[in-house]
């Protein structure tokens, strides 16, 4: 018999998804993920996801794009 690799579930609404994610996190599972066709508020806290590195990368990329955009406009004119 093959070892269990993973499980998948489908939920009808976002509140049930957040509740299930919190239950799975409290049970001690670390490698979990949740997919939704729209942003679900509270899912990060329920899954204990706190990664400030992504926020800094997006901020630096945005500022870099803004600087290059203004520099391109200045150079062209």
PDB file of N, CA and C in Angstrom:
ATOM      1  N   UNK A   1       0.836  -1.176   0.000  1.00  0.00           N
ATOM      2  CA  UNK A   1       0.000   0.000   0.000  1.00  0.00           C
ATOM      3  C   UNK A   1       0.888   1.249   0.000  1.00  0.00           C
ATOM      4  N   UNK A   2       0.554   2.220  -0.834  1.00  0.00           N
ATOM      5  CA  UNK A   2       1.345   3.443  -0.958  1.00  0.00           C
ATOM      6  C   UNK A   2       1.111   4.350   0.245  1.00  0.00           C
ATOM      7  N   UNK A   3       2.110   5.126   0.571  1.00  0.00           N
ATOM      8  CA  UNK A   3       2.004   6.078   1.682  1.00  0.00           C
ATOM      9  C   UNK A   3       1.090   7.234   1.294  1.00  0.00           C
ATOM     10  N   UNK A   4       0.435   7.799   2.266  1.00  0.00           N
ATOM     11  CA  UNK A   4      -0.449   8.934   2.041  1.00  0.00           C
ATOM     12  C   UNK A   4       0.391  10.151   1.694  1.00  0.00           C
ATOM     13  N   UNK A   5       0.100  10.774   0.564  1.00  0.00           N
ATOM     14  CA  UNK A   5       0.869  11.922   0.109  1.00  0.00           C
ATOM     15  C   UNK A   5       0.175  13.230   0.443  1.00  0.00           C
ATOM     16  N   UNK A   6      -1.125  13.294   0.330  1.00  0.00           N
ATOM     17  CA  UNK A   6      -1.825  14.540   0.586  1.00  0.00           C
ATOM     18  C   UNK A   6      -3.326  14.350   0.573  1.00  0.00           C
ATOM     19  N   UNK A   7      -4.007  15.375   1.040  1.00  0.00           N
ATOM     20  CA  UNK A   7      -5.465  15.393   1.045  1.00  0.00           C
ATOM     21  C   UNK A   7      -5.937  16.702   0.450  1.00  0.00           C
ATOM     22  N   UNK A   8      -7.170  16.687  -0.073  1.00  0.00           N
ATOM     23  CA  UNK A   8      -7.738  17.889  -0.654  1.00  0.00           C
ATOM     24  C   UNK A   8      -9.199  17.974  -0.240  1.00  0.00           C
ATOM     25  N   UNK A   9      -9.658  19.195  -0.011  1.00  0.00           N
ATOM     26  CA  UNK A   9     -11.054  19.408   0.362  1.00  0.00           C
ATOM     27  C   UNK A   9     -11.583  20.632  -0.374  1.00  0.00           C
ATOM     28  N   UNK A  10     -12.887  20.677  -0.546  1.00  0.00           N
ATOM     29  CA  UNK A  10     -13.546  21.800  -1.201  1.00  0.00           C
ATOM     30  C   UNK A  10     -14.599  22.352  -0.247  1.00  0.00           C
ATOM     31  N   UNK A  11     -14.637  23.676  -0.123  1.00  0.00           N
ATOM     32  CA  UNK A  11     -15.573  24.325   0.797  1.00  0.00           C
ATOM     33  C   UNK A  11     -16.469  25.277   0.020  1.00  0.00           C
ATOM     34  N   UNK A  12     -17.686  25.447   0.503  1.00  0.00           N
ATOM     35  CA  UNK A  12     -18.680  26.258  -0.196  1.00  0.00           C
ATOM     36  C   UNK A  12     -18.505  27.758   0.020  1.00  0.00           C
ATOM     37  N   UNK A  13     -17.941  28.161   1.171  1.00  0.00           N
ATOM     38  CA  UNK A  13     -17.778  29.597   1.425  1.00  0.00           C
ATOM     39  C   UNK A  13     -16.438  29.861   2.108  1.00  0.00           C
ATOM     40  N   UNK A  14     -16.067  31.138   2.146  1.00  0.00           N
ATOM     41  CA  UNK A  14     -14.757  31.538   2.663  1.00  0.00           C
ATOM     42  C   UNK A  14     -14.644  31.329   4.175  1.00  0.00           C
ATOM     43  N   UNK A  15     -15.727  31.515   4.907  1.00  0.00           N
ATOM     44  CA  UNK A  15     -15.675  31.348   6.364  1.00  0.00           C
ATOM     45  C   UNK A  15     -15.339  29.905   6.750  1.00  0.00           C
ATOM     46  N   UNK A  16     -15.905  28.959   6.025  1.00  0.00           N
ATOM     47  CA  UNK A  16     -15.614  27.550   6.290  1.00  0.00           C
ATOM     48  C   UNK A  16     -14.158  27.233   5.955  1.00  0.00           C
ATOM     49  N   UNK A  17     -13.639  27.823   4.884  1.00  0.00           N
ATOM     50  CA  UNK A  17     -12.243  27.625   4.502  1.00  0.00           C
ATOM     51  C   UNK A  17     -11.306  28.142   5.584  1.00  0.00           C
ATOM     52  N   UNK A  18     -11.565  29.337   6.102  1.00  0.00           N
ATOM     53  CA  UNK A  18     -10.723  29.919   7.154  1.00  0.00           C
ATOM     54  C   UNK A  18     -10.790  29.065   8.412  1.00  0.00           C
ATOM     55  N   UNK A  19     -11.975  28.602   8.771  1.00  0.00           N
ATOM     56  CA  UNK A  19     -12.127  27.751   9.948  1.00  0.00           C
ATOM     57  C   UNK A  19     -11.362  26.439   9.790  1.00  0.00           C
ATOM     58  N   UNK A  20     -11.450  25.829   8.622  1.00  0.00           N
ATOM     59  CA  UNK A  20     -10.740  24.576   8.376  1.00  0.00           C
ATOM     60  C   UNK A  20      -9.223  24.795   8.383  1.00  0.00           C
ATOM     61  N   UNK A  21      -8.769  25.900   7.815  1.00  0.00           N
ATOM     62  CA  UNK A  21      -7.332  26.198   7.803  1.00  0.00           C
ATOM     63  C   UNK A  21      -6.811  26.395   9.219  1.00  0.00           C
ATOM     64  N   UNK A  22      -7.580  27.074  10.068  1.00  0.00           N
ATOM     65  CA  UNK A  22      -7.173  27.265  11.460  1.00  0.00           C
ATOM     66  C   UNK A  22      -7.128  25.932  12.201  1.00  0.00           C
ATOM     67  N   UNK A  23      -8.088  25.071  11.946  1.00  0.00           N
ATOM     68  CA  UNK A  23      -8.113  23.754  12.592  1.00  0.00           C
ATOM     69  C   UNK A  23      -6.912  22.910  12.181  1.00  0.00           C
ATOM     70  N   UNK A  24      -6.574  22.929  10.904  1.00  0.00           N
ATOM     71  CA  UNK A  24      -5.435  22.157  10.405  1.00  0.00           C
ATOM     72  C   UNK A  24      -4.131  22.704  10.999  1.00  0.00           C
ATOM     73  N   UNK A  25      -4.008  24.020  11.092  1.00  0.00           N
ATOM     74  CA  UNK A  25      -2.804  24.630  11.667  1.00  0.00           C
ATOM     75  C   UNK A  25      -2.677  24.289  13.143  1.00  0.00           C
ATOM     76  N   UNK A  26      -3.788  24.334  13.866  1.00  0.00           N
ATOM     77  CA  UNK A  26      -3.757  23.997  15.288  1.00  0.00           C
ATOM     78  C   UNK A  26      -3.440  22.517  15.506  1.00  0.00           C
ATOM     79  N   UNK A  27      -3.739  21.687  14.523  1.00  0.00           N
ATOM     80  CA  UNK A  27      -3.433  20.256  14.638  1.00  0.00           C
ATOM     81  C   UNK A  27      -1.946  19.978  14.454  1.00  0.00           C
ATOM     82  N   UNK A  28      -1.188  20.989  14.006  1.00  0.00           N
ATOM     83  CA  UNK A  28       0.257  20.841  13.910  1.00  0.00           C
ATOM     84  C   UNK A  28       0.801  20.646  12.506  1.00  0.00           C
ATOM     85  N   UNK A  29      -0.038  20.704  11.499  1.00  0.00           N
ATOM     86  CA  UNK A  29       0.447  20.549  10.129  1.00  0.00           C
ATOM     87  C   UNK A  29       1.142  21.831   9.684  1.00  0.00           C
ATOM     88  N   UNK A  30       2.298  21.678   9.024  1.00  0.00           N
ATOM     89  CA  UNK A  30       3.107  22.832   8.626  1.00  0.00           C
ATOM     90  C   UNK A  30       3.036  23.113   7.130  1.00  0.00           C
ATOM     91  N   UNK A  31       3.026  22.086   6.320  1.00  0.00           N
ATOM     92  CA  UNK A  31       3.086  22.257   4.863  1.00  0.00           C
ATOM     93  C   UNK A  31       1.675  22.183   4.277  1.00  0.00           C
ATOM     94  N   UNK A  32       0.942  23.266   4.405  1.00  0.00           N
ATOM     95  CA  UNK A  32      -0.426  23.325   3.894  1.00  0.00           C
ATOM     96  C   UNK A  32      -0.552  24.504   2.948  1.00  0.00           C
ATOM     97  N   UNK A  33      -1.611  24.498   2.163  1.00  0.00           N
ATOM     98  CA  UNK A  33      -1.871  25.597   1.251  1.00  0.00           C
ATOM     99  C   UNK A  33      -3.369  25.693   1.020  1.00  0.00           C
ATOM    100  N   UNK A  34      -3.816  26.860   0.618  1.00  0.00           N
ATOM    101  CA  UNK A  34      -5.232  27.082   0.334  1.00  0.00           C
ATOM    102  C   UNK A  34      -5.349  27.866  -0.965  1.00  0.00           C
ATOM    103  N   UNK A  35      -6.241  27.452  -1.833  1.00  0.00           N
ATOM    104  CA  UNK A  35      -6.452  28.103  -3.111  1.00  0.00           C
ATOM    105  C   UNK A  35      -7.882  28.634  -3.172  1.00  0.00           C
ATOM    106  N   UNK A  36      -8.021  29.842  -3.699  1.00  0.00           N
ATOM    107  CA  UNK A  36      -9.327  30.465  -3.802  1.00  0.00           C
ATOM    108  C   UNK A  36      -9.344  31.356  -5.040  1.00  0.00           C
ATOM    109  N   UNK A  37     -10.485  31.497  -5.697  1.00  0.00           N
ATOM    110  CA  UNK A  37     -10.546  32.355  -6.882  1.00  0.00           C
ATOM    111  C   UNK A  37     -10.576  33.843  -6.528  1.00  0.00           C
ATOM    112  N   UNK A  38     -10.616  34.159  -5.241  1.00  0.00           N
ATOM    113  CA  UNK A  38     -10.620  35.554  -4.788  1.00  0.00           C
ATOM    114  C   UNK A  38      -9.870  35.630  -3.458  1.00  0.00           C
ATOM    115  N   UNK A  39      -9.374  36.805  -3.084  1.00  0.00           N
ATOM    116  CA  UNK A  39      -8.653  36.934  -1.811  1.00  0.00           C
ATOM    117  C   UNK A  39      -9.570  36.644  -0.627  1.00  0.00           C
ATOM    118  N   UNK A  40      -9.093  35.855   0.318  1.00  0.00           N
ATOM    119  CA  UNK A  40      -9.859  35.507   1.511  1.00  0.00           C
ATOM    120  C   UNK A  40      -9.195  36.185   2.702  1.00  0.00           C
ATOM    121  N   UNK A  41      -9.904  37.130   3.306  1.00  0.00           N
ATOM    122  CA  UNK A  41      -9.369  37.846   4.451  1.00  0.00           C
ATOM    123  C   UNK A  41      -9.343  36.932   5.670  1.00  0.00           C
ATOM    124  N   UNK A  42      -8.195  36.904   6.335  1.00  0.00           N
ATOM    125  CA  UNK A  42      -8.052  36.097   7.529  1.00  0.00           C
ATOM    126  C   UNK A  42      -7.373  34.760   7.303  1.00  0.00           C
ATOM    127  N   UNK A  43      -7.149  34.384   6.042  1.00  0.00           N
ATOM    128  CA  UNK A  43      -6.554  33.077   5.774  1.00  0.00           C
ATOM    129  C   UNK A  43      -5.082  33.058   6.187  1.00  0.00           C
ATOM    130  N   UNK A  44      -4.393  34.200   6.076  1.00  0.00           N
ATOM    131  CA  UNK A  44      -2.983  34.255   6.482  1.00  0.00           C
ATOM    132  C   UNK A  44      -2.828  33.995   7.971  1.00  0.00           C
ATOM    133  N   UNK A  45      -3.677  34.610   8.767  1.00  0.00           N
ATOM    134  CA  UNK A  45      -3.621  34.382  10.208  1.00  0.00           C
ATOM    135  C   UNK A  45      -4.028  32.956  10.565  1.00  0.00           C
ATOM    136  N   UNK A  46      -5.023  32.437   9.857  1.00  0.00           N
ATOM    137  CA  UNK A  46      -5.485  31.070  10.138  1.00  0.00           C
ATOM    138  C   UNK A  46      -4.412  30.035   9.812  1.00  0.00           C
ATOM    139  N   UNK A  47      -3.615  30.298   8.780  1.00  0.00           N
ATOM    140  CA  UNK A  47      -2.573  29.361   8.383  1.00  0.00           C
ATOM    141  C   UNK A  47      -1.217  29.718   8.987  1.00  0.00           C
ATOM    142  N   UNK A  48      -1.176  30.774   9.792  1.00  0.00           N
ATOM    143  CA  UNK A  48       0.045  31.223  10.468  1.00  0.00           C
ATOM    144  C   UNK A  48       1.139  31.581   9.456  1.00  0.00           C
ATOM    145  N   UNK A  49       0.744  32.357   8.435  1.00  0.00           N
ATOM    146  CA  UNK A  49       1.676  32.794   7.403  1.00  0.00           C
ATOM    147  C   UNK A  49       2.037  34.248   7.674  1.00  0.00           C
ATOM    148  N   UNK A  50       3.286  34.473   7.985  1.00  0.00           N
ATOM    149  CA  UNK A  50       3.779  35.825   8.234  1.00  0.00           C
ATOM    150  C   UNK A  50       5.135  35.937   7.555  1.00  0.00           C
ATOM    151  N   UNK A  51       5.151  36.402   6.314  1.00  0.00           N
ATOM    152  CA  UNK A  51       6.381  36.497   5.541  1.00  0.00           C
ATOM    153  C   UNK A  51       6.583  37.935   5.084  1.00  0.00           C
ATOM    154  N   UNK A  52       7.308  38.749   5.859  1.00  0.00           N
ATOM    155  CA  UNK A  52       7.500  40.145   5.478  1.00  0.00           C
ATOM    156  C   UNK A  52       8.443  40.311   4.286  1.00  0.00           C
ATOM    157  N   UNK A  53       9.196  39.269   3.923  1.00  0.00           N
ATOM    158  CA  UNK A  53      10.127  39.374   2.811  1.00  0.00           C
ATOM    159  C   UNK A  53       9.404  39.682   1.502  1.00  0.00           C
ATOM    160  N   UNK A  54       8.264  39.070   1.277  1.00  0.00           N
ATOM    161  CA  UNK A  54       7.509  39.301   0.046  1.00  0.00           C
ATOM    162  C   UNK A  54       7.062  40.758  -0.034  1.00  0.00           C
ATOM    163  N   UNK A  55       6.627  41.320   1.065  1.00  0.00           N
ATOM    164  CA  UNK A  55       6.193  42.722   1.082  1.00  0.00           C
ATOM    165  C   UNK A  55       7.338  43.654   0.718  1.00  0.00           C
ATOM    166  N   UNK A  56       8.515  43.389   1.256  1.00  0.00           N
ATOM    167  CA  UNK A  56       9.677  44.236   0.940  1.00  0.00           C
ATOM    168  C   UNK A  56      10.096  44.091  -0.511  1.00  0.00           C
ATOM    169  N   UNK A  57      10.045  42.890  -1.045  1.00  0.00           N
ATOM    170  CA  UNK A  57      10.414  42.690  -2.447  1.00  0.00           C
ATOM    171  C   UNK A  57       9.459  43.441  -3.369  1.00  0.00           C
ATOM    172  N   UNK A  58       8.164  43.370  -3.088  1.00  0.00           N
ATOM    173  CA  UNK A  58       7.171  44.073  -3.906  1.00  0.00           C
ATOM    174  C   UNK A  58       7.363  45.579  -3.786  1.00  0.00           C
ATOM    175  N   UNK A  59       7.635  46.075  -2.586  1.00  0.00           N
ATOM    176  CA  UNK A  59       7.859  47.510  -2.394  1.00  0.00           C
ATOM    177  C   UNK A  59       9.077  47.985  -3.184  1.00  0.00           C
ATOM    178  N   UNK A  60      10.197  47.266  -3.082  1.00  0.00           N
ATOM    179  CA  UNK A  60      11.415  47.659  -3.785  1.00  0.00           C
ATOM    180  C   UNK A  60      11.218  47.593  -5.300  1.00  0.00           C
ATOM    181  N   UNK A  61      10.521  46.566  -5.778  1.00  0.00           N
ATOM    182  CA  UNK A  61      10.252  46.461  -7.207  1.00  0.00           C
ATOM    183  C   UNK A  61       9.362  47.616  -7.677  1.00  0.00           C
ATOM    184  N   UNK A  62       8.390  48.008  -6.884  1.00  0.00           N
ATOM    185  CA  UNK A  62       7.517  49.128  -7.249  1.00  0.00           C
ATOM    186  C   UNK A  62       8.269  50.449  -7.307  1.00  0.00           C
ATOM    187  N   UNK A  63       9.108  50.702  -6.312  1.00  0.00           N
ATOM    188  CA  UNK A  63       9.894  51.943  -6.306  1.00  0.00           C
ATOM    189  C   UNK A  63      10.876  51.952  -7.475  1.00  0.00           C
ATOM    190  N   UNK A  64      11.495  50.815  -7.759  1.00  0.00           N
ATOM    191  CA  UNK A  64      12.424  50.724  -8.887  1.00  0.00           C
ATOM    192  C   UNK A  64      11.697  50.993 -10.207  1.00  0.00           C
ATOM    193  N   UNK A  65      10.519  50.420 -10.377  1.00  0.00           N
ATOM    194  CA  UNK A  65       9.742  50.664 -11.587  1.00  0.00           C
ATOM    195  C   UNK A  65       9.329  52.111 -11.717  1.00  0.00           C
ATOM    196  N   UNK A  66       8.979  52.741 -10.592  1.00  0.00           N
ATOM    197  CA  UNK A  66       8.602  54.153 -10.618  1.00  0.00           C
ATOM    198  C   UNK A  66       9.793  55.013 -11.036  1.00  0.00           C
ATOM    199  N   UNK A  67      10.970  54.732 -10.479  1.00  0.00           N
ATOM    200  CA  UNK A  67      12.161  55.512 -10.817  1.00  0.00           C
ATOM    201  C   UNK A  67      12.513  55.352 -12.294  1.00  0.00           C
ATOM    202  N   UNK A  68      12.502  54.116 -12.791  1.00  0.00           N
ATOM    203  CA  UNK A  68      12.808  53.900 -14.204  1.00  0.00           C
ATOM    204  C   UNK A  68      11.750  54.519 -15.115  1.00  0.00           C
ATOM    205  N   UNK A  69      10.492  54.504 -14.704  1.00  0.00           N
ATOM    206  CA  UNK A  69       9.437  55.121 -15.501  1.00  0.00           C
ATOM    207  C   UNK A  69       9.616  56.628 -15.611  1.00  0.00           C
ATOM    208  N   UNK A  70       9.883  57.276 -14.494  1.00  0.00           N
ATOM    209  CA  UNK A  70      10.124  58.722 -14.523  1.00  0.00           C
ATOM    210  C   UNK A  70      11.406  59.056 -15.274  1.00  0.00           C
ATOM    211  N   UNK A  71      12.445  58.244 -15.109  1.00  0.00           N
ATOM    212  CA  UNK A  71      13.695  58.478 -15.832  1.00  0.00           C
ATOM    213  C   UNK A  71      13.483  58.336 -17.334  1.00  0.00           C
ATOM    214  N   UNK A  72      12.699  57.377 -17.752  1.00  0.00           N
ATOM    215  CA  UNK A  72      12.407  57.203 -19.182  1.00  0.00           C
ATOM    216  C   UNK A  72      11.645  58.405 -19.730  1.00  0.00           C
ATOM    217  N   UNK A  73      10.657  58.895 -18.977  1.00  0.00           N
ATOM    218  CA  UNK A  73       9.917  60.079 -19.419  1.00  0.00           C
ATOM    219  C   UNK A  73      10.816  61.295 -19.520  1.00  0.00           C
ATOM    220  N   UNK A  74      11.713  61.462 -18.568  1.00  0.00           N
ATOM    221  CA  UNK A  74      12.624  62.607 -18.581  1.00  0.00           C
ATOM    222  C   UNK A  74      13.572  62.501 -19.768  1.00  0.00           C
ATOM    223  N   UNK A  75      14.112  61.291 -20.013  1.00  0.00           N
ATOM    224  CA  UNK A  75      15.084  61.087 -21.087  1.00  0.00           C
ATOM    225  C   UNK A  75      14.442  61.297 -22.471  1.00  0.00           C
ATOM    226  N   UNK A  76      13.205  60.805 -22.618  1.00  0.00           N
ATOM    227  CA  UNK A  76      12.533  60.937 -23.911  1.00  0.00           C
ATOM    228  C   UNK A  76      12.200  62.392 -24.215  1.00  0.00           C
ATOM    229  N   UNK A  77      11.832  63.127 -23.172  1.00  0.00           N
ATOM    230  CA  UNK A  77      11.483  64.545 -23.408  1.00  0.00           C
ATOM    231  C   UNK A  77      12.729  65.382 -23.478  1.00  0.00           C
TER     232      UNK A  77
END
